[in-house]
Coordinates of C-alpha atoms in Angstrom, one line a residue:
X1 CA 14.7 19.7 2.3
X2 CA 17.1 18.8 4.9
X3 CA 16.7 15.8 6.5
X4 CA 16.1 15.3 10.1
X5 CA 17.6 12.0 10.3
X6 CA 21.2 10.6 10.2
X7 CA 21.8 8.3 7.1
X8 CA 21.7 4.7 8.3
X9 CA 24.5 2.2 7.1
X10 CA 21.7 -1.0 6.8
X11 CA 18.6 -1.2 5.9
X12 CA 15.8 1.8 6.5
X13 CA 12.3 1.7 7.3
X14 CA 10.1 4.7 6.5
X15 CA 6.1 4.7 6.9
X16 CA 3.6 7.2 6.9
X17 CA 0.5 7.9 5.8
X18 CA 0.1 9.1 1.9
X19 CA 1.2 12.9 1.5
X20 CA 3.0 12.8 4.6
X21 CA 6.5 13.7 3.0
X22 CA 8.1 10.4 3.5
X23 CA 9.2 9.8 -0.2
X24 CA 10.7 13.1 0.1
X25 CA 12.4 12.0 3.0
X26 CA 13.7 8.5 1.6
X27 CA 14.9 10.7 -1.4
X28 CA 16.9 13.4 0.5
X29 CA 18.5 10.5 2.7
X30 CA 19.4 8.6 -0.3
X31 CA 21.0 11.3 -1.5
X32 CA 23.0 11.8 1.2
X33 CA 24.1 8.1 2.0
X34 CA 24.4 6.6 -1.8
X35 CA 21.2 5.1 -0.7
X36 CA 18.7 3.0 -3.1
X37 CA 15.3 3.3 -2.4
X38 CA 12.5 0.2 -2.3
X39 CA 8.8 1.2 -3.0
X40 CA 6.6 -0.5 -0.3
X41 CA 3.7 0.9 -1.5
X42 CA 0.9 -1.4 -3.0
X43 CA -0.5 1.3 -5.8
X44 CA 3.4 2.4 -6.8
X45 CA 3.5 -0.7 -7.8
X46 CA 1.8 -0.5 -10.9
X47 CA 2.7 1.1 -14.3
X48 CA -0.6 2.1 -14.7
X49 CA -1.1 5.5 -12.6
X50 CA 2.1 7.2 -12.1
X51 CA 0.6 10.4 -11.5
X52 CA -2.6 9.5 -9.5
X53 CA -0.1 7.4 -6.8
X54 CA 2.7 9.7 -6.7
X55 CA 5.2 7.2 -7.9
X56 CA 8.6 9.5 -7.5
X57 CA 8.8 11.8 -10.7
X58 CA 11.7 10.7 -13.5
X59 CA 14.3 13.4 -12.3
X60 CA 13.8 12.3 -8.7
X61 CA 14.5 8.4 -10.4
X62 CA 17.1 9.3 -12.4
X63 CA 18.4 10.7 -9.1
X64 CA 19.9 7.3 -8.0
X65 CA 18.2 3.3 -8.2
X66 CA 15.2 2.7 -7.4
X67 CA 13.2 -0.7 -7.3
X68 CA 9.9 -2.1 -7.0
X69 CA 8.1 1.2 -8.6
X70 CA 6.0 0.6 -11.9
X71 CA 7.3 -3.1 -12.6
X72 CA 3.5 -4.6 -12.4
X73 CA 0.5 -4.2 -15.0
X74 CA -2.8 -3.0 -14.3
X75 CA -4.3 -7.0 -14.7
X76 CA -1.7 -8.6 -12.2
X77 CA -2.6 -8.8 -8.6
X78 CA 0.0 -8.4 -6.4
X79 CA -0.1 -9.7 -3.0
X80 CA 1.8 -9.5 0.0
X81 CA 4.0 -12.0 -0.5
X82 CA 4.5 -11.5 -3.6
X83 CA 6.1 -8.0 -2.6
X84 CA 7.9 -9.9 -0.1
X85 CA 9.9 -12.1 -2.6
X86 CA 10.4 -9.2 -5.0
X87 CA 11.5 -7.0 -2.1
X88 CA 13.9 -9.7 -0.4
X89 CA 15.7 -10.1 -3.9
X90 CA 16.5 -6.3 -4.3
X91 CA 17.5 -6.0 -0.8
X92 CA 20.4 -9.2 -1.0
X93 CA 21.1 -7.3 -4.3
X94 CA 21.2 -3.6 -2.7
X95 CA 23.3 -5.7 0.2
X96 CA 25.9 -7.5 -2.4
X97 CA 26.7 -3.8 -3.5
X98 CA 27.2 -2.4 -0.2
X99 CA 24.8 0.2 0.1
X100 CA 22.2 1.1 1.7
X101 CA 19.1 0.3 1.6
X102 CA 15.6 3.1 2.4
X103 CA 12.6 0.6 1.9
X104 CA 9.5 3.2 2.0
X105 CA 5.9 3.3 1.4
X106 CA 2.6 3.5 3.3
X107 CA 1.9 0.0 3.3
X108 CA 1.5 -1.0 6.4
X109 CA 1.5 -4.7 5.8
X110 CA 4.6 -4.7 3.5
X111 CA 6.7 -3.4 6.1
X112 CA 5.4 -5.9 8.5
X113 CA 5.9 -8.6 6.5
X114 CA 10.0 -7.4 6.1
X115 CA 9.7 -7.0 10.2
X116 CA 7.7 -9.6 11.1
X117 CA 7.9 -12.6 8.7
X118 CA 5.0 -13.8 6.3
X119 CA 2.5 -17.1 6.8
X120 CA 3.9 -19.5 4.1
X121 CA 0.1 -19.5 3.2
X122 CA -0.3 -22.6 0.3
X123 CA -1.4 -22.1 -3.2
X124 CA -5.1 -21.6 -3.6
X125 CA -6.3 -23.5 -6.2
X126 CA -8.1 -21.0 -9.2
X127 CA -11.2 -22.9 -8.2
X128 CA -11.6 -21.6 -5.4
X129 CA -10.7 -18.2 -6.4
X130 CA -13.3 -17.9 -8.4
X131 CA -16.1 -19.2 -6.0
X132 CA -14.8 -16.6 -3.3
X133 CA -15.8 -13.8 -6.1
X134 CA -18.2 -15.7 -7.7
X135 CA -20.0 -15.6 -3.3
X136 CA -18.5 -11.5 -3.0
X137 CA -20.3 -11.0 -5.7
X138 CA -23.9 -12.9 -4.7
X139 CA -23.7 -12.1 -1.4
X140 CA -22.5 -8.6 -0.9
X141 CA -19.7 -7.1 1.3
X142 CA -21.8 -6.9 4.5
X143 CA -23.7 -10.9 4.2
X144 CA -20.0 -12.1 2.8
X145 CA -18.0 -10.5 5.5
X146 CA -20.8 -12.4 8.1
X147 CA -20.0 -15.5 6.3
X148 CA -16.7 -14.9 6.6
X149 CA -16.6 -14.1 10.5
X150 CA -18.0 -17.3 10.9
X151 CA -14.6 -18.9 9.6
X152 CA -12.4 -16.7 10.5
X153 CA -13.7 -13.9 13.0
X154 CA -9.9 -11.7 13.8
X155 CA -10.1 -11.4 9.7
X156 CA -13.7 -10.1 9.7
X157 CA -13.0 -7.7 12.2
X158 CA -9.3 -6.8 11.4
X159 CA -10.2 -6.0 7.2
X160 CA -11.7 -2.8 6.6
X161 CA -14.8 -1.8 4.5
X162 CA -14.4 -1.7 1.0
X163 CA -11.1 -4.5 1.0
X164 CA -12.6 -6.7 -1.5
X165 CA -9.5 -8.1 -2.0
X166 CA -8.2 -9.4 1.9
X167 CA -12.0 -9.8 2.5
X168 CA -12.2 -12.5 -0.2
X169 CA -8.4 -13.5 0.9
X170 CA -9.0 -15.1 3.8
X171 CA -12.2 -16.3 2.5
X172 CA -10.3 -18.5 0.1
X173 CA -7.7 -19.6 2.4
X174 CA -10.2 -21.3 4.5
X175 CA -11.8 -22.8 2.0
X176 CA -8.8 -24.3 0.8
X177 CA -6.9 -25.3 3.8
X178 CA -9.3 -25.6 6.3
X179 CA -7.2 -22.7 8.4
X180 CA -7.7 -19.6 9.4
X181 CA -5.7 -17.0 7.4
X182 CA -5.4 -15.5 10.9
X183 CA -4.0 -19.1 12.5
X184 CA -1.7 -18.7 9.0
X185 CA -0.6 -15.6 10.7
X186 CA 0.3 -16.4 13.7
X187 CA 2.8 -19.2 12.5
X188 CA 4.8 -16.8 10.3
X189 CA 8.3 -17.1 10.1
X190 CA 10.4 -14.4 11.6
X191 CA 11.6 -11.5 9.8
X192 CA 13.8 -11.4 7.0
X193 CA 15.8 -8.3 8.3
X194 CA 17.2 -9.8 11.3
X195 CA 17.8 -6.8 13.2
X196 CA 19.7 -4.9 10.8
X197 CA 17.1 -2.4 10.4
X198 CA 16.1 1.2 11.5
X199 CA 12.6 2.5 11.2
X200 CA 10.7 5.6 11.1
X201 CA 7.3 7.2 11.1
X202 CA 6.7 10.3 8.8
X203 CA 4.2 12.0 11.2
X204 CA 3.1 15.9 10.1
X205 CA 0.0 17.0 12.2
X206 CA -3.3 15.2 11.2
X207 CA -4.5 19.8 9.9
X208 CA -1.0 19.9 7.9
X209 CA -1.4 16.0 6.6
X210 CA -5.5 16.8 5.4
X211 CA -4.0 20.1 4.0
X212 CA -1.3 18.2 1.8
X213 CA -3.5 15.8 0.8
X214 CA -5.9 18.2 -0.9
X215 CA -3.7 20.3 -2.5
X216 CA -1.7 17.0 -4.4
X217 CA -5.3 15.3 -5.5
X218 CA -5.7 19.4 -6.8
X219 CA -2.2 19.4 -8.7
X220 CA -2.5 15.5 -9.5
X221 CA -6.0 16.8 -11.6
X222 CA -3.8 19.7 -13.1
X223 CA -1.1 17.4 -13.9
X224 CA -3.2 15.2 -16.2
X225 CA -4.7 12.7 -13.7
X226 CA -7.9 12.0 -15.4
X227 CA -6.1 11.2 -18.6
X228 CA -4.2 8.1 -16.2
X229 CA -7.8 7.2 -15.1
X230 CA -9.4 7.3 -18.5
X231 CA -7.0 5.3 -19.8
X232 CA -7.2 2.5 -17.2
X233 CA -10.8 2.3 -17.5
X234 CA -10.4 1.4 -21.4
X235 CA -9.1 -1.5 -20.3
X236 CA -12.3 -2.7 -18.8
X237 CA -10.4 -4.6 -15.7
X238 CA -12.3 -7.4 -13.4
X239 CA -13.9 -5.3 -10.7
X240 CA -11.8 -6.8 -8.5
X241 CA -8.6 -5.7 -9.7
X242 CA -5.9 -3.9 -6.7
X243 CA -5.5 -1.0 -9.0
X244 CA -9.0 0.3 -9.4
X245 CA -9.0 0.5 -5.9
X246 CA -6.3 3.3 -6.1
X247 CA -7.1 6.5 -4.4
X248 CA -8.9 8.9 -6.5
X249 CA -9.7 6.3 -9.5
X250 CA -13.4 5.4 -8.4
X251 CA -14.5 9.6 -8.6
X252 CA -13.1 10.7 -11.6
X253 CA -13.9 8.1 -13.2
X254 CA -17.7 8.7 -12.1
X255 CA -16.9 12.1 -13.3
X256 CA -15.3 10.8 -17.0
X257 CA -18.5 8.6 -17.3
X258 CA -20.4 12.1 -16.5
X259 CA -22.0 11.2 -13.4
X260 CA -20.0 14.1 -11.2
X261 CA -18.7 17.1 -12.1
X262 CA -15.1 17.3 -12.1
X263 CA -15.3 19.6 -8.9
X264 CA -17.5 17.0 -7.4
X265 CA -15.2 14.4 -8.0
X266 CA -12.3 16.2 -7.0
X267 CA -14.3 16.8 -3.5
X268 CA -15.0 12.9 -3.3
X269 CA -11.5 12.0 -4.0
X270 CA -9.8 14.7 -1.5
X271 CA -12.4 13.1 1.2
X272 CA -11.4 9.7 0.4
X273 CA -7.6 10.6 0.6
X274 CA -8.0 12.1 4.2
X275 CA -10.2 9.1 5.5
X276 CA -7.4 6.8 3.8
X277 CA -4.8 8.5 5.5
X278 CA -6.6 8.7 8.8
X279 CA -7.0 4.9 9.2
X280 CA -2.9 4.9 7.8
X281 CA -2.3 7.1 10.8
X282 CA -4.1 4.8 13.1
X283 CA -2.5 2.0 11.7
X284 CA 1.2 3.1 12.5
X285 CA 0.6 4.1 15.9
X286 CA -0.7 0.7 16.8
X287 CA 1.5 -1.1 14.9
X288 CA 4.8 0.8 15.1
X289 CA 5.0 2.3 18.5
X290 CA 8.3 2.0 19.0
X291 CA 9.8 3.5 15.4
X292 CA 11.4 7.1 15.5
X293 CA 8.8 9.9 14.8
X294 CA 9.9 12.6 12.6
X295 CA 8.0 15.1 10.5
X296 CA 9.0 15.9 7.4

């Protein structure tokens, strides 16, 4: 396609929500620049699902570097700051080379973190892990996240339903500082870019986005996407692993376990996809009002 956007010599930012065509975009302006692109999305991150996240295909990798996509296994958990470090050592490297660099994902929090800095948060003890599932788990998302709100009230209201993972997050950082992860967050440090950076907002209208995100869950199931998800449940992961959370995962594999029918599950996971990409939406207009919109 041809890009609406001039190559940028530093460091580029795109966001949008998922089948908005902003890995198209990264590609076609890598291409044109000499570019290397940085995943900063949380589910491309893994090895496990390259077809059910829409990691970039091998021709488009083969096109020209890419970094951060497929480097983690299904059992690791990676965090935001652990994306952080990854990402700020490929960026000096992209930087030593002299080329640019197109960071993009729909991660909202990733690109913060590059923009905004990250709260140099403490170790949590495994201990305390554990209790924080061991209570998600007693309690229930609704009584934990009241239990929670009592600690930490802009996390309880800020982490969405069904984010077992930040939910029990900033349950263990107060347990094991005696801090808000929200007072954490106040006190990051500022933003590793400097302000040698450009971004952008992959925006299609919310008809055309719901219509692309159908029809890629419909070619995803063609392209062998319940084979990804039926080999990721045969590992029997904790419950509470990132990567069962990835979009689509949680219906088919209701439907491999035969509880739906694979049209069923195909209707659940296109429904999840458009709510998913509705709160992205929402996300980036709050929290990027003043990056360049494009549609791609």
């Amino acid at each position: 396609m041809t890009s609406p956007v001039q190559p940028h010599p530093k460091i580029l930012l795109i966001g949008g929500a998922t089948a908005s065509g902003k890995s198209t975009l990264a590609l076609d302006l890598a291409r044109a620049c000499g570019g290397e692109i940085v995943n900063a999305d949380s589910m491309q991150i893994y090895a496990d699902l390259s077809i059910l996240t829409a990691r970039p295909s091998g021709k488009d990798a083969a096109s020209g570097p890419h970094h951060l996509f497929g480097v983690a296994d299904g059992a690791e958990n990676w965090s935001v700051g652990r994306w952080l470090r990854a990402a700020r050592a490929v960026l000096a490297g992209i930087a030593v080379r002299g080329r640019s660099a197109i960071v993009v994902g729909g991660t909202g929090l990733y690109l913060r973190a590059l923009t905004h800095g990250l709260a140099d948060v403490p170790g949590i003890p495994a201990e305390v892990r554990a209790e924080a599932e061991a209570r998600f788990e007693a309690l229930g998302e609704l009584a934990f996240r009241a239990e929670l709100a009592k600690a930490d009230p802009a996390a309880a209201a800020r982490i969405a339903g069904g984010d077992r993972q930040r939910l029990t997050r900033a349950f263990e950082v107060h347990a094991a500082t005696g801090k808000a992860l929200s007072q954490w967050q106040e006190a990051a440090a500022t933003s590793p870019l400097g302000e040698s950076w450009r971004g952008i907002i992959v925006e299609p209208s919310r008809e055309e986005l719901y219509r692309r995100c159908d029809a890629r869950l419909a070619t995803m199931v063609e392209a062998g996407a319940l084979n990804e998800v039926a080999t990721l449940m045969a590992r029997a992961l904790p419950p509470s692993s990132p990567i069962l959370k990835a979009l689509g995962v949680a219906p088919f594999a209701a439907h491999l376990r035969g509880e739906l029918t694979l049209a069923q599950a195909l209707t659940q996971a296109q429904t999840d996809t458009r709510r998913y990409a509705k709160r992205q939406l929402t996300w980036f207009r709050n929290q990027t009002p003043d990056w360049e919109r494009v549609i791609a």
